[in-house]
mmCIF file of C-alpha atoms and ligand atoms in Angstrom:
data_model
loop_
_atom_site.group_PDB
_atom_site.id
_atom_site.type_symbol
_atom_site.label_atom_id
_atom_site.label_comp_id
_atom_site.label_asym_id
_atom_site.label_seq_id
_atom_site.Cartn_x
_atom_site.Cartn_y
_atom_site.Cartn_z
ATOM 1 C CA UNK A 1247 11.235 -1.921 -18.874
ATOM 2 C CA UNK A 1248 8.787 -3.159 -15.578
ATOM 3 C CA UNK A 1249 5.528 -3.332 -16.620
ATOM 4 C CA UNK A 1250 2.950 -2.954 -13.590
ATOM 5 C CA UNK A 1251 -0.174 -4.103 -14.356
ATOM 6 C CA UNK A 1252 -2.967 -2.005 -11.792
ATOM 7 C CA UNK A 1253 -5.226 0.633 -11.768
ATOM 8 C CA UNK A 1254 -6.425 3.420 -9.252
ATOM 9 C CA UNK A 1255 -6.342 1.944 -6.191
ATOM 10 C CA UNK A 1256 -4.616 1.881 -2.472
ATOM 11 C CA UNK A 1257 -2.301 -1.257 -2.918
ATOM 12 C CA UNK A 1258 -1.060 -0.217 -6.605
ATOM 13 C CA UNK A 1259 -0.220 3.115 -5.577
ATOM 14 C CA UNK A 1260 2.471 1.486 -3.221
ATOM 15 C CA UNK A 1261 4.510 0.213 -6.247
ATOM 16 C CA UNK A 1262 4.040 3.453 -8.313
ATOM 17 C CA UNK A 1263 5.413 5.507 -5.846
ATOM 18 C CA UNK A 1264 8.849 3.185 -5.105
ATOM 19 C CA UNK A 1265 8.819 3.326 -8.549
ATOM 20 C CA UNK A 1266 9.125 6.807 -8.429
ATOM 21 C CA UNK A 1267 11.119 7.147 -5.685
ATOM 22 C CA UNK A 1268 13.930 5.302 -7.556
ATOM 23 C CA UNK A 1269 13.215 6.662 -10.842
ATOM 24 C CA UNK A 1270 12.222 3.393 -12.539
ATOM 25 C CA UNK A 1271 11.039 3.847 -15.836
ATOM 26 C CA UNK A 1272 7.624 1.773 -15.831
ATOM 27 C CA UNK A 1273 4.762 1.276 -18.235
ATOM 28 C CA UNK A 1274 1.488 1.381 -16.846
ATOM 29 C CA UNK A 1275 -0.939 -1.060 -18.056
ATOM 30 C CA UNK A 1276 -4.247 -0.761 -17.123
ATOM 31 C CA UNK A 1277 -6.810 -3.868 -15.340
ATOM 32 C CA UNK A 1278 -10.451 -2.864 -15.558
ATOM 33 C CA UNK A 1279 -11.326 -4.804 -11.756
ATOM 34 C CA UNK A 1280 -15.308 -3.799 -12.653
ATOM 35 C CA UNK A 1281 -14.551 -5.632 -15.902
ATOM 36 C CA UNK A 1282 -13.311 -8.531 -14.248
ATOM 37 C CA UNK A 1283 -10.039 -8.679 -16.129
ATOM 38 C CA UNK A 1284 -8.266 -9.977 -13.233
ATOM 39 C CA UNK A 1285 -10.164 -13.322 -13.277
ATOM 40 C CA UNK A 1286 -9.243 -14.078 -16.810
ATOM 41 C CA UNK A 1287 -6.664 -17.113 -17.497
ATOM 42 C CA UNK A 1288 -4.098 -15.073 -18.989
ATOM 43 C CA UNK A 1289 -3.893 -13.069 -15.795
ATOM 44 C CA UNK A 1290 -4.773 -15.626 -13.308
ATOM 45 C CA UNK A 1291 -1.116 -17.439 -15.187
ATOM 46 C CA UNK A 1292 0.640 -14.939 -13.635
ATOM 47 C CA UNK A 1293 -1.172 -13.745 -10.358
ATOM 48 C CA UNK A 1294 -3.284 -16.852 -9.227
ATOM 49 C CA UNK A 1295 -5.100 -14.690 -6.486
ATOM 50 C CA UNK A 1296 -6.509 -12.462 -9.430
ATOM 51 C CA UNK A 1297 -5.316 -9.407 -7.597
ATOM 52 C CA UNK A 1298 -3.139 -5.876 -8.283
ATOM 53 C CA UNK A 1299 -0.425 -5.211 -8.331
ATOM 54 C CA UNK A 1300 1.781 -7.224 -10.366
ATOM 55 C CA UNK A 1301 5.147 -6.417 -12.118
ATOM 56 C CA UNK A 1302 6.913 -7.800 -14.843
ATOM 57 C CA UNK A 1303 10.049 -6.869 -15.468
ATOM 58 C CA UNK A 1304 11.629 -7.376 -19.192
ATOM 59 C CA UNK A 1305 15.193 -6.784 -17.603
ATOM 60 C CA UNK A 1306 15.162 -9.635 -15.284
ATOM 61 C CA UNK A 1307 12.229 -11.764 -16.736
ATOM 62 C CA UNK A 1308 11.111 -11.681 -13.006
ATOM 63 C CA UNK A 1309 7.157 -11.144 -12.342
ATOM 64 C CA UNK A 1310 6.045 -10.132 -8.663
ATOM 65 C CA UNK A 1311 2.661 -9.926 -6.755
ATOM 66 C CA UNK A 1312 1.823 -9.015 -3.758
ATOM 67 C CA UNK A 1313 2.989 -5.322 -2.998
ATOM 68 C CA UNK A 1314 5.384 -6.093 -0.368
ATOM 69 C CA UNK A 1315 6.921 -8.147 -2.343
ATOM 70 C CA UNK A 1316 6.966 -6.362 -5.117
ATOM 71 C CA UNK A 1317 8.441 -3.295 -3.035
ATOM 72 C CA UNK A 1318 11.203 -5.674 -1.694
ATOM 73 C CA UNK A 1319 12.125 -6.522 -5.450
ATOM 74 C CA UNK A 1320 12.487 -3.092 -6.562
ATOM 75 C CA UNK A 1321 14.149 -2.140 -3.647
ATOM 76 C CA UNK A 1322 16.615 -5.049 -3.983
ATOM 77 C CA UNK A 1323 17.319 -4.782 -7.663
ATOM 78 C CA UNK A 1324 17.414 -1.461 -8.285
ATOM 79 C CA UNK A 1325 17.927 0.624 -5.151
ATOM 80 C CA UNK A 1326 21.774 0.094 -4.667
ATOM 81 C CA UNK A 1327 22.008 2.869 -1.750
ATOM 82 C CA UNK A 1328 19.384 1.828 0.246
ATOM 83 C CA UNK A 1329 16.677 4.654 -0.135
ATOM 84 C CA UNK A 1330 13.662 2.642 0.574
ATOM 85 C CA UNK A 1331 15.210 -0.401 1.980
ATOM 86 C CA UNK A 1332 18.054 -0.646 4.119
ATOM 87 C CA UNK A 1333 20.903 -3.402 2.802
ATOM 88 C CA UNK A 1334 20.913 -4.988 6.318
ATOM 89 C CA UNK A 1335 20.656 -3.889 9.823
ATOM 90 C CA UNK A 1336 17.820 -3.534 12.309
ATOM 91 C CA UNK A 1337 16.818 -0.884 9.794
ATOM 92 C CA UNK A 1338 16.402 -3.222 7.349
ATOM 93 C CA UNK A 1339 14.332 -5.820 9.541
ATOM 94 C CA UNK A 1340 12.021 -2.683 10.786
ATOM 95 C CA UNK A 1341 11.440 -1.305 7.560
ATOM 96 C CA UNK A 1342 10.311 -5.625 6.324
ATOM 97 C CA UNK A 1343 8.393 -5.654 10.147
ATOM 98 C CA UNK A 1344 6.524 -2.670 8.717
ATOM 99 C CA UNK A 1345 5.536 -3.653 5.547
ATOM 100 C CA UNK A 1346 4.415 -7.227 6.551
ATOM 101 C CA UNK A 1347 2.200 -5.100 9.607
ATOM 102 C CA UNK A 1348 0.540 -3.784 6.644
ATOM 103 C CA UNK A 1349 -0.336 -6.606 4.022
ATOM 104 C CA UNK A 1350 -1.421 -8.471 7.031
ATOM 105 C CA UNK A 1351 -3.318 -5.866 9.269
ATOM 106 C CA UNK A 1352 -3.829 -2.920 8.129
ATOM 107 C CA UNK A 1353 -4.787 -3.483 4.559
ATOM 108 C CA UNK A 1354 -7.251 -6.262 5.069
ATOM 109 C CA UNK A 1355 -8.852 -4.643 8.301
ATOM 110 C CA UNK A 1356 -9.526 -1.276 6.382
ATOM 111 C CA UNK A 1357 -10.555 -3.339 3.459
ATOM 112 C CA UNK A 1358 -13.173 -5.216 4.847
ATOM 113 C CA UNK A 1359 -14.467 -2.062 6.642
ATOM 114 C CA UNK A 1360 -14.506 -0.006 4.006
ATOM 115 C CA UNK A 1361 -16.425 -2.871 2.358
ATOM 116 C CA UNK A 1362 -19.088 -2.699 5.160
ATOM 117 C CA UNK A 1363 -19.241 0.998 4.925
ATOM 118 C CA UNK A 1364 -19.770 1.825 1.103
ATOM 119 C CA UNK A 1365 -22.107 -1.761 1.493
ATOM 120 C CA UNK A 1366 -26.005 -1.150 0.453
ATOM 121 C CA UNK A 1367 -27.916 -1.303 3.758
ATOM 122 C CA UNK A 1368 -29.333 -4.742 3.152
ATOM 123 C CA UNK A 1369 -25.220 -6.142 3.318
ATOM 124 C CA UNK A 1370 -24.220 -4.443 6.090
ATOM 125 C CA UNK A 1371 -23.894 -6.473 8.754
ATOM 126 C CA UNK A 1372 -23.558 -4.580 12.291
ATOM 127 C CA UNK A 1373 -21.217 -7.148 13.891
ATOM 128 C CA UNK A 1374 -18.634 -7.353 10.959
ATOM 129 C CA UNK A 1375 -19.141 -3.381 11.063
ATOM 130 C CA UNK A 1376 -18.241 -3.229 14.670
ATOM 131 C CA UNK A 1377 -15.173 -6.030 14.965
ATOM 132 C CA UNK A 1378 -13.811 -4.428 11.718
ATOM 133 C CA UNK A 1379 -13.825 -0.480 13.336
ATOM 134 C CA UNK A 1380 -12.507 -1.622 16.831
ATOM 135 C CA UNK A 1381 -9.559 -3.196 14.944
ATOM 136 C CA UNK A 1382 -8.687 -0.268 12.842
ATOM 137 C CA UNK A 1383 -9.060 1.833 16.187
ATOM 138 C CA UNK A 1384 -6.056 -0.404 17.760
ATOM 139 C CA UNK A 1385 -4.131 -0.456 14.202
ATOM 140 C CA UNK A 1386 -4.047 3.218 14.114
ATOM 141 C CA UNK A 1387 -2.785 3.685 17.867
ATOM 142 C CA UNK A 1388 -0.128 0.543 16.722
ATOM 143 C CA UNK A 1389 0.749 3.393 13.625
ATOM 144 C CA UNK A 1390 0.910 6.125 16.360
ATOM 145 C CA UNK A 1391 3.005 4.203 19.041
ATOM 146 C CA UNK A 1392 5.378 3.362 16.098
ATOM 147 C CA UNK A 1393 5.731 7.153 15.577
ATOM 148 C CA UNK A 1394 5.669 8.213 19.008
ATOM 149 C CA UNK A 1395 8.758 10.542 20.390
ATOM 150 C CA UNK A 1396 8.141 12.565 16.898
ATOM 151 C CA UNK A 1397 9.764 9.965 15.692
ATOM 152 C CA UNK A 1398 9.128 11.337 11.463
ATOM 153 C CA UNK A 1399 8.868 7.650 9.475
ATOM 154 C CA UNK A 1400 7.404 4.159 10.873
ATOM 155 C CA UNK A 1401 10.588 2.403 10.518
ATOM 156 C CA UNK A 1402 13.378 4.861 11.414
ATOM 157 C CA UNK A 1403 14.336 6.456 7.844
ATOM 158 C CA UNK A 1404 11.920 6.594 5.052
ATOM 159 C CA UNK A 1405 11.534 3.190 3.712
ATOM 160 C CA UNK A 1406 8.576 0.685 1.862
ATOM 161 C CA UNK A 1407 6.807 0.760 5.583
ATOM 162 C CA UNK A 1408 6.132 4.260 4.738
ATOM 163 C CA UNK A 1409 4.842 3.748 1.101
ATOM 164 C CA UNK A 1410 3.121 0.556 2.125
ATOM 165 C CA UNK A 1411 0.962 2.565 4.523
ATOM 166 C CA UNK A 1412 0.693 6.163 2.888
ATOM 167 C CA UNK A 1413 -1.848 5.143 0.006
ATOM 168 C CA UNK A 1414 -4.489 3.347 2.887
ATOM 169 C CA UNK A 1415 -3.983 6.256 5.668
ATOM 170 C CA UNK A 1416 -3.988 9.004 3.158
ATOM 171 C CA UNK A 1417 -8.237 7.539 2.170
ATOM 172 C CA UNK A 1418 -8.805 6.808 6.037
ATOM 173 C CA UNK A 1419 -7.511 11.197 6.380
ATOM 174 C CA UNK A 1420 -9.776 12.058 3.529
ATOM 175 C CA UNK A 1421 -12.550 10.025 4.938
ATOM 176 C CA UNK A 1422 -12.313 12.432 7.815
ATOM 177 C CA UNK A 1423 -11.398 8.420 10.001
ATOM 178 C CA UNK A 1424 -12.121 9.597 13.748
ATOM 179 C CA UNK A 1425 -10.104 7.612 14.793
ATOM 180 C CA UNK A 1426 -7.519 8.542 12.425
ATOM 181 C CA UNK A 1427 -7.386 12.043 13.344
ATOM 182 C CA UNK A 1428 -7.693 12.713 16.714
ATOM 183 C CA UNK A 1429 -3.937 10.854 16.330
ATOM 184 C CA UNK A 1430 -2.194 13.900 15.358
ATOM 185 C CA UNK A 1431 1.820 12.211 14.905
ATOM 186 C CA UNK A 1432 -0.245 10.272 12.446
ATOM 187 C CA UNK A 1433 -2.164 13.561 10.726
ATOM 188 C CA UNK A 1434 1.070 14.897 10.338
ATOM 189 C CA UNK A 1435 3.076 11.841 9.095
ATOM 190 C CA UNK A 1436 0.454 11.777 6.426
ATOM 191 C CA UNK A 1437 1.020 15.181 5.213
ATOM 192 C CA UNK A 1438 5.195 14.991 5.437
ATOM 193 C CA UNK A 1439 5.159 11.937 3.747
ATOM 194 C CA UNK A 1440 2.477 13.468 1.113
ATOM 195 C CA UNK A 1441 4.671 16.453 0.589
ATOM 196 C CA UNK A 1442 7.198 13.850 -1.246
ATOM 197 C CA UNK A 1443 7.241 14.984 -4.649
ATOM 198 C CA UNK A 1444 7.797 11.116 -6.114
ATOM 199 C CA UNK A 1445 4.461 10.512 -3.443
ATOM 200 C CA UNK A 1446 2.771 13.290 -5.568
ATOM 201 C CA UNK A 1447 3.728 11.324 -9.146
ATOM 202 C CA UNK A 1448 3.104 8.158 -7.942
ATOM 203 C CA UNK A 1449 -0.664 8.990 -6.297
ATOM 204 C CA UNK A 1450 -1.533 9.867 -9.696
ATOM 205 C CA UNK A 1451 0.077 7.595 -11.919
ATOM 206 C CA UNK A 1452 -3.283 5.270 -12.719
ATOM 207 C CA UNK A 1453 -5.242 8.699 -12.253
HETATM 208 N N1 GSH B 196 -2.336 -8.057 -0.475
HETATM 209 C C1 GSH B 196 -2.471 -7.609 -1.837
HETATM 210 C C2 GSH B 196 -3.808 -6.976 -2.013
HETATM 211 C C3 GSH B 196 -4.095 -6.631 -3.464
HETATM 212 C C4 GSH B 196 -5.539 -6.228 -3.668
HETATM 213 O O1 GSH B 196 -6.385 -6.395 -2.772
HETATM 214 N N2 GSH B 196 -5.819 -5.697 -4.860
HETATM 215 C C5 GSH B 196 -7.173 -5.320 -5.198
HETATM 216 C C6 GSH B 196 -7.191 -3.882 -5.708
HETATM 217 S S1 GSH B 196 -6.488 -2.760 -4.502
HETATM 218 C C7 GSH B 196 -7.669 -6.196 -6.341
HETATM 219 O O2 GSH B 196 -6.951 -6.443 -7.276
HETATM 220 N N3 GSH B 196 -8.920 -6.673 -6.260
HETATM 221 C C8 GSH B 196 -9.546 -7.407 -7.329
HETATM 222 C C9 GSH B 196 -10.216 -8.674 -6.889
HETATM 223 O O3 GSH B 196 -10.080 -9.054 -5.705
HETATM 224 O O4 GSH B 196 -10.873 -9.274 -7.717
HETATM 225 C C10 GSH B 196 -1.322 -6.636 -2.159
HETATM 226 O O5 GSH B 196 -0.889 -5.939 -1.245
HETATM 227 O O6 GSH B 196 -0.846 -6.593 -3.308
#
């Protein structure tokens, strides 16, 4: 049994739903972040940047952080046709290009501007504000170029650059984003991928 240590938030929701997707049987065991019980020492032994996600997985005595590589794991130990993660290919490399795009861009960028926005007024600080909301203005046309020609997924099929990106874009859409959603290949990538019944379970799996 994998268990994924998390909680309600953007990057854990990535693993839950490839977890559903491939019908992993997973126990869910809860980090209190406000409680600080990713700082303590038995944590920090297994995930030295005191972050979630992080599996561990009894079958294989294997423990993963980082969600992309996490995503890759599941994908390449227990997805055997290739749902989420092509064997080999350029399908393969696009679906990896994706997901990397995401730990490295997207994630941090809307991160540290959603840090700025939800900061009391006395933290904000207007040029972090403004080089933070230009950048996630040119990462969402980089999402809408990658979908352009109706193309329906990021990466060709539906794959991890998908999941990776669904949890962050789905809170920029309910933040009402502008520049989110005057892209509307992007609105409606959002909703198809949304409509994903294993999306559904896994959006909810922390609560
Ligand atoms: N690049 C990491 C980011 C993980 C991350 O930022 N996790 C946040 C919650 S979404 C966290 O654990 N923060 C606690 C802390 O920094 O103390 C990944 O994709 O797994």
């Amino acid at each position: 049994m994998i268990t994924l240590y998390g909680g309600p938030t953007t990057n854990v929701r990535k693993v839950t739903i490839a977890l559903e997707e491939l019908n992993i049987p997973y126990y869910p065991n809860h980090i209190l972040l406000h409680m600080g019980h990713q700082r303590e020492e038995w944590f920090l032994a297994m995930a030295p940047n005191n972050k979630i996600p992080l599996i561990d997985d009894g079958e294989s005595g294997i423990k993963v952080w980082e969600s992309g590589a996490i995503l890759t794991y599941l994908a390449d130990q227990y997805d055997p046709g290739g749902e989420i993660l092509a064997k080999s290919g350029q399908a393969r490399y696009a679906a990896l290009q994706g997901a990397f795009f995401q730990a490295a861009h997207i994630g941090p960028n809307l991160g540290r501007l959603n840090d700025q926005l939800t900061a009391a007024d006395e933290d904000k600080i207007p040029a972090m504000m403004e080089l933070f909301y230009t950048e996630a203005v040119r990462l969402s046309g980089v999402l809408q170029r990658m979908l352009d020609d109706e193309r329906p997924y990021l990466a060709g099929n539906y794959s991890i650059a998908d999941i990776m990106h669904y949890p962050w874009m789905k809170a920029a859409l309910d933040l009402q984003f502008p520049a989110l959603i005057e892209k509307p290949l992007l609105v409606a990538w959002i909703e198809r991928i949304g409509e994903r019944p294993a999306v559904q379970r896994g959006m909810l799996a922390f609560g």
